[in-house]
Amino acid sequence: GTSPPASVAVTLIIDNSCTLNGTGALDFGTRTAGTAATNIDAQSTGLTVTCSGSSPTATINVSAGANAIGSQRRLRLGATATYVPYDLYQDAGRTTKFDPTIFQSIPGGLVGGTSDVVVYGRIVVGTPMPNGNGTKFTDNVAVTITY
């Protein structure tokens, strides 16, 4: 005999995939000791995100870094207790700070393909600039993207 036909539901889900690539750098350059007479601005280079499809609700977090006090990021001179405070922003106009305690929306989300991830930095006017004797002040922040 022959059984009555039965059905088999066949499905497939393909999730979007995004990968953060590169080693980013944000360099405020070489400055003289004293007080910052103007805002000192810089932007990161070297980070890209590659997504297999768009992610309109993607978010980003930029950590407080290794030298922060609370949410104030600071560059540190070697192993000393000498610091220079700085801020990181989502936009070139430096109006939206990255809050290290939350994930923030990426305006417009992520698009399919490869795009740059840019972090904008600022040392604000009036910031004390201690003498580093030619040694770099450094910090390291982690960038995490959800999609």
mmCIF file of C-alpha atoms in Angstrom:
data_model
loop_
_atom_site.group_PDB
_atom_site.id
_atom_site.type_symbol
_atom_site.label_atom_id
_atom_site.label_comp_id
_atom_site.label_asym_id
_atom_site.label_seq_id
_atom_site.Cartn_x
_atom_site.Cartn_y
_atom_site.Cartn_z
ATOM 1 C CA GLY A 1 0.000 0.000 0.000
ATOM 2 C CA THR A 2 0.801 3.641 -0.166
ATOM 3 C CA SER A 3 0.559 6.000 2.803
ATOM 4 C CA PRO A 4 -1.162 9.328 2.461
ATOM 5 C CA PRO A 5 1.326 12.133 1.708
ATOM 6 C CA ALA A 6 2.877 14.010 4.629
ATOM 7 C CA SER A 7 4.646 17.320 4.518
ATOM 8 C CA VAL A 8 8.062 18.366 5.697
ATOM 9 C CA ALA A 9 8.611 22.041 6.463
ATOM 10 C CA VAL A 10 12.000 23.084 5.149
ATOM 11 C CA THR A 11 13.417 26.339 6.521
ATOM 12 C CA LEU A 12 16.672 28.229 6.628
ATOM 13 C CA ILE A 13 17.697 31.277 8.621
ATOM 14 C CA ILE A 14 20.807 33.175 7.588
ATOM 15 C CA ASP A 15 21.891 35.669 10.192
ATOM 16 C CA ASN A 16 23.680 38.842 9.322
ATOM 17 C CA SER A 17 27.372 38.675 10.065
ATOM 18 C CA CYS A 18 29.561 41.645 10.938
ATOM 19 C CA THR A 19 33.267 41.695 11.658
ATOM 20 C CA LEU A 20 35.238 44.563 13.172
ATOM 21 C CA ASN A 21 38.669 44.671 11.515
ATOM 22 C CA GLY A 22 41.960 46.447 11.956
ATOM 23 C CA THR A 23 43.927 48.140 14.658
ATOM 24 C CA GLY A 24 42.732 51.665 15.145
ATOM 25 C CA ALA A 25 44.807 54.684 16.087
ATOM 26 C CA LEU A 26 43.874 58.192 17.201
ATOM 27 C CA ASP A 27 46.869 60.528 17.388
ATOM 28 C CA PHE A 28 46.618 63.989 18.949
ATOM 29 C CA GLY A 29 50.098 64.761 17.620
ATOM 30 C CA THR A 30 52.966 66.583 19.317
ATOM 31 C CA ARG A 31 52.126 69.548 21.547
ATOM 32 C CA THR A 32 54.045 71.898 23.806
ATOM 33 C CA ALA A 33 53.698 71.900 27.589
ATOM 34 C CA GLY A 34 51.409 74.487 29.146
ATOM 35 C CA THR A 35 47.689 74.839 28.629
ATOM 36 C CA ALA A 36 45.761 73.903 25.491
ATOM 37 C CA ALA A 37 45.057 77.268 23.856
ATOM 38 C CA THR A 38 42.425 75.753 21.552
ATOM 39 C CA ASN A 39 40.547 72.481 21.272
ATOM 40 C CA ILE A 40 42.888 69.757 20.046
ATOM 41 C CA ASP A 41 40.945 67.506 17.680
ATOM 42 C CA ALA A 42 41.877 64.217 16.040
ATOM 43 C CA GLN A 43 40.079 61.258 14.504
ATOM 44 C CA SER A 44 40.814 57.579 14.429
ATOM 45 C CA THR A 45 42.002 55.598 11.443
ATOM 46 C CA GLY A 46 42.443 51.906 10.805
ATOM 47 C CA LEU A 47 39.096 50.395 11.880
ATOM 48 C CA THR A 48 36.509 48.987 9.495
ATOM 49 C CA VAL A 49 33.387 46.905 9.906
ATOM 50 C CA THR A 50 32.310 44.412 7.258
ATOM 51 C CA CYS A 51 28.707 43.171 7.283
ATOM 52 C CA SER A 52 27.028 40.626 5.069
ATOM 53 C CA GLY A 53 23.832 42.693 5.150
ATOM 54 C CA SER A 54 22.493 45.890 6.664
ATOM 55 C CA SER A 55 21.820 46.230 10.394
ATOM 56 C CA PRO A 56 19.626 49.282 10.923
ATOM 57 C CA THR A 57 19.596 48.891 14.726
ATOM 58 C CA ALA A 58 23.351 48.461 15.248
ATOM 59 C CA THR A 59 24.915 49.927 18.379
ATOM 60 C CA ILE A 60 28.444 50.803 19.458
ATOM 61 C CA ASN A 61 30.297 51.052 22.756
ATOM 62 C CA VAL A 62 33.675 52.685 23.255
ATOM 63 C CA SER A 63 35.104 51.769 26.656
ATOM 64 C CA ALA A 64 36.417 54.253 29.211
ATOM 65 C CA GLY A 65 39.961 53.092 28.549
ATOM 66 C CA ALA A 66 42.713 51.930 30.857
ATOM 67 C CA ASN A 67 43.273 55.242 32.678
ATOM 68 C CA ALA A 68 39.777 56.636 33.228
ATOM 69 C CA ILE A 69 38.393 58.090 36.405
ATOM 70 C CA GLY A 70 34.663 57.478 36.214
ATOM 71 C CA SER A 71 33.695 58.232 32.640
ATOM 72 C CA GLN A 72 36.565 60.708 32.059
ATOM 73 C CA ARG A 73 39.062 59.165 29.701
ATOM 74 C CA ARG A 74 42.703 60.086 30.297
ATOM 75 C CA LEU A 75 45.992 59.707 28.467
ATOM 76 C CA ARG A 76 48.773 58.557 30.798
ATOM 77 C CA LEU A 77 52.487 59.315 30.682
ATOM 78 C CA GLY A 78 54.178 55.904 30.924
ATOM 79 C CA ALA A 79 53.843 54.397 34.411
ATOM 80 C CA THR A 80 53.550 57.823 36.076
ATOM 81 C CA ALA A 81 50.561 59.490 37.712
ATOM 82 C CA THR A 82 50.607 62.222 35.040
ATOM 83 C CA TYR A 83 47.476 62.414 32.877
ATOM 84 C CA VAL A 84 45.787 64.470 30.163
ATOM 85 C CA PRO A 85 41.974 64.175 29.993
ATOM 86 C CA TYR A 86 40.286 63.724 26.628
ATOM 87 C CA ASP A 87 36.857 62.906 25.201
ATOM 88 C CA LEU A 88 35.647 60.664 22.372
ATOM 89 C CA TYR A 89 32.708 61.451 20.109
ATOM 90 C CA GLN A 90 30.499 59.808 17.506
ATOM 91 C CA ASP A 91 30.491 62.767 15.130
ATOM 92 C CA ALA A 92 32.938 65.154 13.493
ATOM 93 C CA GLY A 93 31.161 68.131 15.102
ATOM 94 C CA ARG A 94 31.906 66.557 18.498
ATOM 95 C CA THR A 95 28.382 66.970 19.808
ATOM 96 C CA THR A 96 27.626 63.354 20.837
ATOM 97 C CA LYS A 97 30.116 61.900 23.317
ATOM 98 C CA PHE A 98 30.661 58.181 23.565
ATOM 99 C CA ASP A 99 29.341 57.177 26.990
ATOM 100 C CA PRO A 100 31.503 54.244 28.116
ATOM 101 C CA THR A 101 28.703 52.809 30.282
ATOM 102 C CA ILE A 102 26.186 52.125 27.487
ATOM 103 C CA PHE A 103 25.803 50.978 23.898
ATOM 104 C CA GLN A 104 24.692 53.882 21.708
ATOM 105 C CA SER A 105 22.839 53.763 18.411
ATOM 106 C CA ILE A 106 24.892 54.048 15.257
ATOM 107 C CA PRO A 107 23.041 56.721 13.265
ATOM 108 C CA GLY A 108 21.714 55.000 10.151
ATOM 109 C CA GLY A 109 22.909 51.614 11.417
ATOM 110 C CA LEU A 110 25.398 49.517 9.490
ATOM 111 C CA VAL A 111 25.229 48.950 5.759
ATOM 112 C CA GLY A 112 26.124 45.775 3.937
ATOM 113 C CA GLY A 113 29.751 45.665 2.827
ATOM 114 C CA THR A 114 32.738 47.388 4.376
ATOM 115 C CA SER A 115 32.666 50.804 6.015
ATOM 116 C CA ASP A 116 35.031 52.826 8.181
ATOM 117 C CA VAL A 117 34.505 53.094 11.927
ATOM 118 C CA VAL A 118 35.672 56.559 12.950
ATOM 119 C CA VAL A 119 36.014 57.799 16.517
ATOM 120 C CA TYR A 120 36.519 61.538 16.971
ATOM 121 C CA GLY A 121 38.708 62.784 19.819
ATOM 122 C CA ARG A 122 39.097 66.113 21.579
ATOM 123 C CA ILE A 123 41.299 67.589 24.254
ATOM 124 C CA VAL A 124 39.355 70.667 25.308
ATOM 125 C CA VAL A 125 40.725 74.191 25.422
ATOM 126 C CA GLY A 126 42.193 75.048 28.823
ATOM 127 C CA THR A 127 43.382 71.497 29.547
ATOM 128 C CA PRO A 128 46.709 71.429 31.404
ATOM 129 C CA MET A 129 49.402 69.925 29.164
ATOM 130 C CA PRO A 130 52.175 68.660 31.493
ATOM 131 C CA ASN A 131 55.692 68.210 30.187
ATOM 132 C CA GLY A 132 56.187 64.672 28.907
ATOM 133 C CA ASN A 133 59.862 65.141 27.952
ATOM 134 C CA GLY A 134 59.130 63.737 24.492
ATOM 135 C CA THR A 135 57.438 60.588 25.824
ATOM 136 C CA LYS A 136 53.978 59.637 24.563
ATOM 137 C CA PHE A 137 50.897 59.891 26.715
ATOM 138 C CA THR A 138 48.784 56.819 25.850
ATOM 139 C CA ASP A 139 45.506 55.051 26.476
ATOM 140 C CA ASN A 140 43.728 52.078 24.965
ATOM 141 C CA VAL A 141 39.961 51.842 24.501
ATOM 142 C CA ALA A 142 37.912 48.859 23.363
ATOM 143 C CA VAL A 143 35.343 49.294 20.591
ATOM 144 C CA THR A 144 32.421 46.849 20.505
ATOM 145 C CA ILE A 145 29.623 46.785 17.933
ATOM 146 C CA THR A 146 26.333 44.927 18.246
ATOM 147 C CA TYR A 147 24.112 44.193 15.270
#
